[in-house]
Amino acid sequence: MSEADGYRRFESRAAAYAAARPGYPAALIDHLMDRLALRVGAQVADIGSGTGIFTRLLLDRGLGVATVEPGADMRGMAETLLGGCPGFSSVEGTARATGLATASLDAIFCAQAFHWFNEEATLLEWRRILRPGASAALIWNYHDEASRFVADYLEVVRAFGPEAQGTMAAAWRTHLDNVLFRGRTAETVAVPHEQWLDFDGLMQRAASTSYLPKPDAPQFPALAASLRAVFDRHQRGGAVALAYRTVAVFGPLG
C-alpha cells in the first residue's frame, strides 16, 4: 500500500483520532531526549504527524518541531490544536518529499506511521534533511494482548478489520535494521502504557482506526454492538483500560 493510500484512509477520521488515540509515556520521551542528546531549542521533525499527538510531547520538551503531514484533515486539526505553541510549524509533505531544508534537523521522529511509507525513498529523503550524525526514532503503541480486555477487544477488531496488525515481531526489527539503519547501531526501548476510555471513547477509538468501518458505514452498528458487549464485560467504574507496549527503535541511518 502506498503512502497516499494510507493517508487517504484517515480522511474524515481526524476528530476521532485527536480525541481517542493514545498518547505516549513520558518515560519514553525522556529516554529518547537523553539518548539522542536533544536539548531545549533543538530542531526536529515529526513525520506523518497526524493530529499532533506525539508533536505536543516534543513541544513540551522545548524542541522546535516541524510537522510533516500529507492529509489535510489531520494536518488542519494539528494546526488548530498546536498552532499557538512556540516552536511549532506545519508542512504539507510526505516522508519521501518533506519540503524541509537539507541538513536542518537534529532528529526525526515518526510515531505510528512508518509502516505506511516507501522505505527506500524515505531513507534517501531523511538522509538529506538530517544533520550529519543525527538519528531517527520510530515509535509505535502496540496492544498488550496479555490484558484480557485487550485480547477480547482485538478479537472484535480483527473480525471487522482483517488488516489489523499483530505485535512487533523480531522479524520486523530485523527488517528495520536491514532497510533503514543498515547494520548501524540501532537501539530499542519498550515502555508499558495504558489508556482509560469510557464507552464513547472506545467508539471514538474504533472510529479512528483506518481498517475499521467508518461511523456512516453499514457495518458500524454491528461493530458498535460487539464492542458494547466487550466493554460491559470488562468495564470498571464505567471505563476500560487499553494496555500497550510503546516501542521505539532509534539510531543513525544507514
PDB file of C-alpha atoms in Angstrom:
ATOM      1  CA  MET A   1       0.000   0.000   0.000  1.00  0.00           C
ATOM      2  CA  SER A   2       1.329   3.458  -0.909  1.00  0.00           C
ATOM      3  CA  GLU A   3       1.747   6.373   1.471  1.00  0.00           C
ATOM      4  CA  ALA A   4      -1.057   8.191  -0.380  1.00  0.00           C
ATOM      5  CA  ASP A   5      -3.374   5.209   0.102  1.00  0.00           C
ATOM      6  CA  GLY A   6      -2.510   5.303   3.779  1.00  0.00           C
ATOM      7  CA  TYR A   7      -3.302   8.939   4.489  1.00  0.00           C
ATOM      8  CA  ARG A   8      -6.489   8.845   2.399  1.00  0.00           C
ATOM      9  CA  ARG A   9      -7.798   6.134   4.714  1.00  0.00           C
ATOM     10  CA  PHE A  10      -7.707   8.653   7.555  1.00  0.00           C
ATOM     11  CA  GLU A  11      -9.763  11.291   5.741  1.00  0.00           C
ATOM     12  CA  SER A  12     -12.730  12.304   7.933  1.00  0.00           C
ATOM     13  CA  ARG A  13     -11.209  10.480  10.930  1.00  0.00           C
ATOM     14  CA  ALA A  14      -9.206  13.421  12.306  1.00  0.00           C
ATOM     15  CA  ALA A  15     -11.619  14.412  15.100  1.00  0.00           C
ATOM     16  CA  ALA A  16     -11.889  10.839  16.367  1.00  0.00           C
ATOM     17  CA  TYR A  17      -8.116  10.406  16.065  1.00  0.00           C
ATOM     18  CA  ALA A  18      -7.366  13.516  18.128  1.00  0.00           C
ATOM     19  CA  ALA A  19      -9.982  12.601  20.736  1.00  0.00           C
ATOM     20  CA  ALA A  20      -9.283   8.930  21.293  1.00  0.00           C
ATOM     21  CA  ARG A  21      -5.838   7.815  20.113  1.00  0.00           C
ATOM     22  CA  PRO A  22      -3.427   7.105  22.976  1.00  0.00           C
ATOM     23  CA  GLY A  23      -0.586   9.391  23.875  1.00  0.00           C
ATOM     24  CA  TYR A  24       2.928   8.166  24.616  1.00  0.00           C
ATOM     25  CA  PRO A  25       4.576   7.593  28.008  1.00  0.00           C
ATOM     26  CA  ALA A  26       6.696  10.415  29.387  1.00  0.00           C
ATOM     27  CA  ALA A  27       9.422   7.923  30.333  1.00  0.00           C
ATOM     28  CA  LEU A  28       9.900   7.027  26.672  1.00  0.00           C
ATOM     29  CA  ILE A  29      10.179  10.676  25.621  1.00  0.00           C
ATOM     30  CA  ASP A  30      12.688  11.329  28.401  1.00  0.00           C
ATOM     31  CA  HIS A  31      14.738   8.304  27.306  1.00  0.00           C
ATOM     32  CA  LEU A  32      14.816   9.477  23.681  1.00  0.00           C
ATOM     33  CA  MET A  33      15.743  13.024  24.678  1.00  0.00           C
ATOM     34  CA  ASP A  34      18.683  11.639  26.639  1.00  0.00           C
ATOM     35  CA  ARG A  35      19.882   9.035  24.131  1.00  0.00           C
ATOM     36  CA  LEU A  36      19.582  11.402  21.148  1.00  0.00           C
ATOM     37  CA  ALA A  37      21.292  14.198  23.135  1.00  0.00           C
ATOM     38  CA  LEU A  38      18.485  16.660  22.440  1.00  0.00           C
ATOM     39  CA  ARG A  39      18.363  19.920  24.371  1.00  0.00           C
ATOM     40  CA  VAL A  40      15.876  22.771  24.538  1.00  0.00           C
ATOM     41  CA  GLY A  41      15.811  24.519  21.179  1.00  0.00           C
ATOM     42  CA  ALA A  42      16.912  21.516  19.125  1.00  0.00           C
ATOM     43  CA  GLN A  43      15.218  21.347  15.707  1.00  0.00           C
ATOM     44  CA  VAL A  44      13.375  18.116  14.916  1.00  0.00           C
ATOM     45  CA  ALA A  45      10.672  16.837  12.590  1.00  0.00           C
ATOM     46  CA  ASP A  46       7.622  14.736  13.358  1.00  0.00           C
ATOM     47  CA  ILE A  47       6.907  12.967  10.066  1.00  0.00           C
ATOM     48  CA  GLY A  48       3.472  11.514   9.464  1.00  0.00           C
ATOM     49  CA  SER A  49       2.454  13.684  12.399  1.00  0.00           C
ATOM     50  CA  GLY A  50      -1.298  13.279  12.054  1.00  0.00           C
ATOM     51  CA  THR A  51      -3.189  15.418  14.563  1.00  0.00           C
ATOM     52  CA  GLY A  52      -0.029  16.171  16.551  1.00  0.00           C
ATOM     53  CA  ILE A  53      -0.379  13.774  19.493  1.00  0.00           C
ATOM     54  CA  PHE A  54       3.350  12.993  19.573  1.00  0.00           C
ATOM     55  CA  THR A  55       4.250  16.521  18.443  1.00  0.00           C
ATOM     56  CA  ARG A  56       2.773  18.037  21.598  1.00  0.00           C
ATOM     57  CA  LEU A  57       5.104  15.948  23.767  1.00  0.00           C
ATOM     58  CA  LEU A  58       8.136  17.196  21.825  1.00  0.00           C
ATOM     59  CA  LEU A  59       6.973  20.805  22.064  1.00  0.00           C
ATOM     60  CA  ASP A  60       6.519  20.357  25.812  1.00  0.00           C
ATOM     61  CA  ARG A  61      10.248  19.483  25.986  1.00  0.00           C
ATOM     62  CA  GLY A  62      11.143  22.817  24.388  1.00  0.00           C
ATOM     63  CA  LEU A  63      12.021  21.457  20.939  1.00  0.00           C
ATOM     64  CA  GLY A  64      11.347  23.202  17.652  1.00  0.00           C
ATOM     65  CA  VAL A  65       9.102  20.768  15.769  1.00  0.00           C
ATOM     66  CA  ALA A  66       8.331  20.799  12.050  1.00  0.00           C
ATOM     67  CA  THR A  67       5.337  18.560  11.453  1.00  0.00           C
ATOM     68  CA  VAL A  68       5.093  16.876   8.051  1.00  0.00           C
ATOM     69  CA  GLU A  69       1.646  15.518   7.207  1.00  0.00           C
ATOM     70  CA  PRO A  70       0.021  14.988   3.776  1.00  0.00           C
ATOM     71  CA  GLY A  71      -3.587  14.629   4.983  1.00  0.00           C
ATOM     72  CA  ALA A  72      -5.443  17.953   5.004  1.00  0.00           C
ATOM     73  CA  ASP A  73      -7.897  16.937   7.759  1.00  0.00           C
ATOM     74  CA  MET A  74      -5.207  15.615  10.073  1.00  0.00           C
ATOM     75  CA  ARG A  75      -2.834  18.497   9.372  1.00  0.00           C
ATOM     76  CA  GLY A  76      -5.598  21.049   9.910  1.00  0.00           C
ATOM     77  CA  MET A  77      -6.504  19.500  13.251  1.00  0.00           C
ATOM     78  CA  ALA A  78      -2.885  19.718  14.403  1.00  0.00           C
ATOM     79  CA  GLU A  79      -2.680  23.343  13.309  1.00  0.00           C
ATOM     80  CA  THR A  80      -5.846  24.127  15.271  1.00  0.00           C
ATOM     81  CA  LEU A  81      -4.656  22.360  18.414  1.00  0.00           C
ATOM     82  CA  LEU A  82      -0.983  23.378  18.342  1.00  0.00           C
ATOM     83  CA  GLY A  83      -0.777  26.487  16.186  1.00  0.00           C
ATOM     84  CA  GLY A  84      -0.189  28.745  19.167  1.00  0.00           C
ATOM     85  CA  CYS A  85       2.644  26.670  20.657  1.00  0.00           C
ATOM     86  CA  PRO A  86       6.194  28.084  20.477  1.00  0.00           C
ATOM     87  CA  GLY A  87       8.396  26.057  18.145  1.00  0.00           C
ATOM     88  CA  PHE A  88       5.535  24.552  16.103  1.00  0.00           C
ATOM     89  CA  SER A  89       5.482  24.648  12.302  1.00  0.00           C
ATOM     90  CA  SER A  90       3.358  22.694   9.862  1.00  0.00           C
ATOM     91  CA  VAL A  91       4.330  21.449   6.393  1.00  0.00           C
ATOM     92  CA  GLU A  92       2.214  19.729   3.767  1.00  0.00           C
ATOM     93  CA  GLY A  93       4.548  16.961   2.710  1.00  0.00           C
ATOM     94  CA  THR A  94       5.302  13.260   2.748  1.00  0.00           C
ATOM     95  CA  ALA A  95       8.031  11.058   4.169  1.00  0.00           C
ATOM     96  CA  ARG A  96       9.738  10.929   0.764  1.00  0.00           C
ATOM     97  CA  ALA A  97       9.247  14.648  -0.031  1.00  0.00           C
ATOM     98  CA  THR A  98       9.170  16.567   3.231  1.00  0.00           C
ATOM     99  CA  GLY A  99       9.820  20.055   1.886  1.00  0.00           C
ATOM    100  CA  LEU A 100      12.342  20.603   4.706  1.00  0.00           C
ATOM    101  CA  ALA A 101      15.784  22.119   4.232  1.00  0.00           C
ATOM    102  CA  THR A 102      18.867  19.977   3.725  1.00  0.00           C
ATOM    103  CA  ALA A 103      20.841  19.176   6.902  1.00  0.00           C
ATOM    104  CA  SER A 104      18.395  21.160   9.037  1.00  0.00           C
ATOM    105  CA  LEU A 105      17.377  18.643  11.708  1.00  0.00           C
ATOM    106  CA  ASP A 106      18.853  17.304  14.930  1.00  0.00           C
ATOM    107  CA  ALA A 107      16.490  14.307  14.860  1.00  0.00           C
ATOM    108  CA  ILE A 108      13.496  12.815  13.070  1.00  0.00           C
ATOM    109  CA  PHE A 109      10.573  11.264  14.919  1.00  0.00           C
ATOM    110  CA  CYS A 110       7.907   9.109  13.340  1.00  0.00           C
ATOM    111  CA  ALA A 111       5.130   7.880  15.626  1.00  0.00           C
ATOM    112  CA  GLN A 112       2.626   5.261  14.472  1.00  0.00           C
ATOM    113  CA  ALA A 113       3.261   5.982  10.778  1.00  0.00           C
ATOM    114  CA  PHE A 114       6.412   4.411   9.318  1.00  0.00           C
ATOM    115  CA  HIS A 115       4.552   1.284   8.170  1.00  0.00           C
ATOM    116  CA  TRP A 116       2.759   3.457   5.561  1.00  0.00           C
ATOM    117  CA  PHE A 117       5.968   4.738   3.906  1.00  0.00           C
ATOM    118  CA  ASN A 118       8.022   3.739   0.883  1.00  0.00           C
ATOM    119  CA  GLU A 119      11.161   2.794   2.754  1.00  0.00           C
ATOM    120  CA  GLU A 120      13.899   3.342   0.170  1.00  0.00           C
ATOM    121  CA  ALA A 121      12.587   6.766  -0.896  1.00  0.00           C
ATOM    122  CA  THR A 122      12.092   7.718   2.750  1.00  0.00           C
ATOM    123  CA  LEU A 123      15.664   6.745   3.627  1.00  0.00           C
ATOM    124  CA  LEU A 124      17.058   8.980   0.875  1.00  0.00           C
ATOM    125  CA  GLU A 125      14.970  11.953   1.991  1.00  0.00           C
ATOM    126  CA  TRP A 126      15.715  11.522   5.693  1.00  0.00           C
ATOM    127  CA  ARG A 127      19.447  11.315   4.992  1.00  0.00           C
ATOM    128  CA  ARG A 128      19.119  14.621   3.159  1.00  0.00           C
ATOM    129  CA  ILE A 129      17.323  16.578   5.891  1.00  0.00           C
ATOM    130  CA  LEU A 130      19.214  15.227   8.941  1.00  0.00           C
ATOM    131  CA  ARG A 131      22.409  16.886  10.105  1.00  0.00           C
ATOM    132  CA  PRO A 132      25.492  14.642   9.991  1.00  0.00           C
ATOM    133  CA  GLY A 133      25.376  12.074  12.771  1.00  0.00           C
ATOM    134  CA  ALA A 134      21.747  12.805  13.696  1.00  0.00           C
ATOM    135  CA  SER A 135      19.282   9.975  14.337  1.00  0.00           C
ATOM    136  CA  ALA A 136      15.756   8.889  13.523  1.00  0.00           C
ATOM    137  CA  ALA A 137      13.328   7.355  16.009  1.00  0.00           C
ATOM    138  CA  LEU A 138      10.360   5.188  15.024  1.00  0.00           C
ATOM    139  CA  ILE A 139       7.666   4.751  17.672  1.00  0.00           C
ATOM    140  CA  TRP A 140       4.601   2.519  17.901  1.00  0.00           C
ATOM    141  CA  ASN A 141       1.953   1.808  20.516  1.00  0.00           C
ATOM    142  CA  TYR A 142       1.389  -1.962  20.372  1.00  0.00           C
ATOM    143  CA  HIS A 143      -1.579  -3.554  22.076  1.00  0.00           C
ATOM    144  CA  ASP A 144      -0.609  -5.747  25.023  1.00  0.00           C
ATOM    145  CA  GLU A 145      -2.598  -8.915  24.464  1.00  0.00           C
ATOM    146  CA  ALA A 146      -1.728 -10.190  27.935  1.00  0.00           C
ATOM    147  CA  SER A 147      -4.631  -7.977  29.030  1.00  0.00           C
ATOM    148  CA  ARG A 148      -7.904  -9.918  28.885  1.00  0.00           C
ATOM    149  CA  PHE A 149      -9.807  -6.840  27.774  1.00  0.00           C
ATOM    150  CA  VAL A 150      -7.297  -6.106  25.005  1.00  0.00           C
ATOM    151  CA  ALA A 151      -7.461  -9.709  23.786  1.00  0.00           C
ATOM    152  CA  ASP A 152     -11.274  -9.535  23.581  1.00  0.00           C
ATOM    153  CA  TYR A 153     -11.175  -6.068  22.004  1.00  0.00           C
ATOM    154  CA  LEU A 154      -8.748  -7.245  19.324  1.00  0.00           C
ATOM    155  CA  GLU A 155     -10.915 -10.265  18.571  1.00  0.00           C
ATOM    156  CA  VAL A 156     -13.674  -7.824  17.595  1.00  0.00           C
ATOM    157  CA  VAL A 157     -11.269  -5.552  15.700  1.00  0.00           C
ATOM    158  CA  ARG A 158      -9.868  -8.446  13.671  1.00  0.00           C
ATOM    159  CA  ALA A 159     -13.373  -9.682  12.845  1.00  0.00           C
ATOM    160  CA  PHE A 160     -14.350  -6.302  11.384  1.00  0.00           C
ATOM    161  CA  GLY A 161     -10.907  -5.283  10.097  1.00  0.00           C
ATOM    162  CA  PRO A 162      -8.878  -8.239   8.836  1.00  0.00           C
ATOM    163  CA  GLU A 163      -5.910  -5.937   8.153  1.00  0.00           C
ATOM    164  CA  ALA A 164      -5.363  -5.432  11.882  1.00  0.00           C
ATOM    165  CA  GLN A 165      -1.668  -5.811  12.560  1.00  0.00           C
ATOM    166  CA  GLY A 166      -0.124  -8.027  15.183  1.00  0.00           C
ATOM    167  CA  THR A 167       2.511  -7.044  17.662  1.00  0.00           C
ATOM    168  CA  MET A 168       6.035  -6.116  16.651  1.00  0.00           C
ATOM    169  CA  ALA A 169       7.879  -9.304  15.781  1.00  0.00           C
ATOM    170  CA  ALA A 170      11.611  -9.859  15.897  1.00  0.00           C
ATOM    171  CA  ALA A 171      11.494 -10.183  12.110  1.00  0.00           C
ATOM    172  CA  TRP A 172      10.175  -6.601  11.811  1.00  0.00           C
ATOM    173  CA  ARG A 173      13.045  -5.296  13.953  1.00  0.00           C
ATOM    174  CA  THR A 174      15.468  -7.184  11.713  1.00  0.00           C
ATOM    175  CA  HIS A 175      13.726  -5.639   8.710  1.00  0.00           C
ATOM    176  CA  LEU A 176      14.263  -2.133  10.111  1.00  0.00           C
ATOM    177  CA  ASP A 177      17.908  -2.899  10.783  1.00  0.00           C
ATOM    178  CA  ASN A 178      18.388  -4.049   7.207  1.00  0.00           C
ATOM    179  CA  VAL A 179      16.354  -1.353   5.418  1.00  0.00           C
ATOM    180  CA  LEU A 180      16.603   1.860   7.449  1.00  0.00           C
ATOM    181  CA  PHE A 181      19.573   1.505   9.763  1.00  0.00           C
ATOM    182  CA  ARG A 182      21.530  -0.871   7.502  1.00  0.00           C
ATOM    183  CA  GLY A 183      23.653  -2.512  10.131  1.00  0.00           C
ATOM    184  CA  ARG A 184      24.421   0.668  12.065  1.00  0.00           C
ATOM    185  CA  THR A 185      23.783   0.635  15.795  1.00  0.00           C
ATOM    186  CA  ALA A 186      20.054   0.961  16.441  1.00  0.00           C
ATOM    187  CA  GLU A 187      18.541   0.667  19.893  1.00  0.00           C
ATOM    188  CA  THR A 188      15.122  -0.493  21.052  1.00  0.00           C
ATOM    189  CA  VAL A 189      13.257   0.586  24.157  1.00  0.00           C
ATOM    190  CA  ALA A 190       9.828  -0.627  25.293  1.00  0.00           C
ATOM    191  CA  VAL A 191       7.720   1.075  27.963  1.00  0.00           C
ATOM    192  CA  PRO A 192       4.318  -0.055  29.326  1.00  0.00           C
ATOM    193  CA  HIS A 193       1.464   2.347  28.720  1.00  0.00           C
ATOM    194  CA  GLU A 194      -2.307   2.375  29.148  1.00  0.00           C
ATOM    195  CA  GLN A 195      -5.302   4.427  28.100  1.00  0.00           C
ATOM    196  CA  TRP A 196      -8.572   4.540  30.061  1.00  0.00           C
ATOM    197  CA  LEU A 197     -11.711   5.030  27.974  1.00  0.00           C
ATOM    198  CA  ASP A 198     -15.430   5.193  28.634  1.00  0.00           C
ATOM    199  CA  PHE A 199     -17.682   3.583  26.037  1.00  0.00           C
ATOM    200  CA  ASP A 200     -17.961   6.731  23.935  1.00  0.00           C
ATOM    201  CA  GLY A 201     -14.167   6.977  23.991  1.00  0.00           C
ATOM    202  CA  LEU A 202     -13.863   3.351  22.918  1.00  0.00           C
ATOM    203  CA  MET A 203     -16.167   4.004  19.976  1.00  0.00           C
ATOM    204  CA  GLN A 204     -14.093   7.059  19.040  1.00  0.00           C
ATOM    205  CA  ARG A 205     -11.006   4.860  19.233  1.00  0.00           C
ATOM    206  CA  ALA A 206     -12.627   2.441  16.785  1.00  0.00           C
ATOM    207  CA  ALA A 207     -13.714   5.305  14.510  1.00  0.00           C
ATOM    208  CA  SER A 208     -10.086   6.486  14.335  1.00  0.00           C
ATOM    209  CA  THR A 209      -8.801   3.133  13.041  1.00  0.00           C
ATOM    210  CA  SER A 210      -8.111   3.057   9.317  1.00  0.00           C
ATOM    211  CA  TYR A 211      -9.121  -0.552   8.712  1.00  0.00           C
ATOM    212  CA  LEU A 212     -12.422  -0.451  10.656  1.00  0.00           C
ATOM    213  CA  PRO A 213     -15.782   0.699   9.241  1.00  0.00           C
ATOM    214  CA  LYS A 214     -16.436   4.438   9.482  1.00  0.00           C
ATOM    215  CA  PRO A 215     -19.432   5.565  11.567  1.00  0.00           C
ATOM    216  CA  ASP A 216     -21.566   6.036   8.422  1.00  0.00           C
ATOM    217  CA  ALA A 217     -20.753   2.548   7.091  1.00  0.00           C
ATOM    218  CA  PRO A 218     -23.463  -0.164   7.136  1.00  0.00           C
ATOM    219  CA  GLN A 219     -21.238  -2.433   9.274  1.00  0.00           C
ATOM    220  CA  PHE A 220     -20.679   0.152  12.025  1.00  0.00           C
ATOM    221  CA  PRO A 221     -23.792  -0.682  14.132  1.00  0.00           C
ATOM    222  CA  ALA A 222     -22.697  -4.331  14.322  1.00  0.00           C
ATOM    223  CA  LEU A 223     -19.187  -3.232  15.302  1.00  0.00           C
ATOM    224  CA  ALA A 224     -20.659  -0.978  17.996  1.00  0.00           C
ATOM    225  CA  ALA A 225     -22.795  -3.804  19.380  1.00  0.00           C
ATOM    226  CA  SER A 226     -19.807  -6.147  19.566  1.00  0.00           C
ATOM    227  CA  LEU A 227     -17.672  -3.513  21.297  1.00  0.00           C
ATOM    228  CA  ARG A 228     -20.517  -2.771  23.721  1.00  0.00           C
ATOM    229  CA  ALA A 229     -20.594  -6.415  24.787  1.00  0.00           C
ATOM    230  CA  VAL A 230     -16.823  -6.476  25.327  1.00  0.00           C
ATOM    231  CA  PHE A 231     -16.919  -3.156  27.182  1.00  0.00           C
ATOM    232  CA  ASP A 232     -19.717  -4.292  29.511  1.00  0.00           C
ATOM    233  CA  ARG A 233     -17.856  -7.497  30.294  1.00  0.00           C
ATOM    234  CA  HIS A 234     -14.654  -5.724  31.353  1.00  0.00           C
ATOM    235  CA  GLN A 235     -15.544  -2.192  32.479  1.00  0.00           C
ATOM    236  CA  ARG A 236     -14.706  -0.971  35.957  1.00  0.00           C
ATOM    237  CA  GLY A 237     -16.460   2.168  37.100  1.00  0.00           C
ATOM    238  CA  GLY A 238     -17.636   2.872  33.572  1.00  0.00           C
ATOM    239  CA  ALA A 239     -14.221   2.620  31.890  1.00  0.00           C
ATOM    240  CA  VAL A 240     -11.814   0.092  30.411  1.00  0.00           C
ATOM    241  CA  ALA A 241      -8.034   0.170  30.078  1.00  0.00           C
ATOM    242  CA  LEU A 242      -6.375  -0.374  26.710  1.00  0.00           C
ATOM    243  CA  ALA A 243      -2.927  -1.666  27.630  1.00  0.00           C
ATOM    244  CA  TYR A 244       0.031  -1.064  25.331  1.00  0.00           C
ATOM    245  CA  ARG A 245       3.747  -1.627  24.988  1.00  0.00           C
ATOM    246  CA  THR A 246       5.172   1.540  23.498  1.00  0.00           C
ATOM    247  CA  VAL A 247       8.207   0.589  21.422  1.00  0.00           C
ATOM    248  CA  ALA A 248      10.838   2.905  19.944  1.00  0.00           C
ATOM    249  CA  VAL A 249      13.588   1.880  17.532  1.00  0.00           C
ATOM    250  CA  PHE A 250      16.163   4.620  17.044  1.00  0.00           C
ATOM    251  CA  GLY A 251      19.653   5.394  15.842  1.00  0.00           C
ATOM    252  CA  PRO A 252      21.665   6.914  12.980  1.00  0.00           C
ATOM    253  CA  LEU A 253      20.506   5.986   9.487  1.00  0.00           C
ATOM    254  CA  GLY A 254      22.479   3.609   7.305  1.00  0.00           C
TER     255      GLY A 254
END
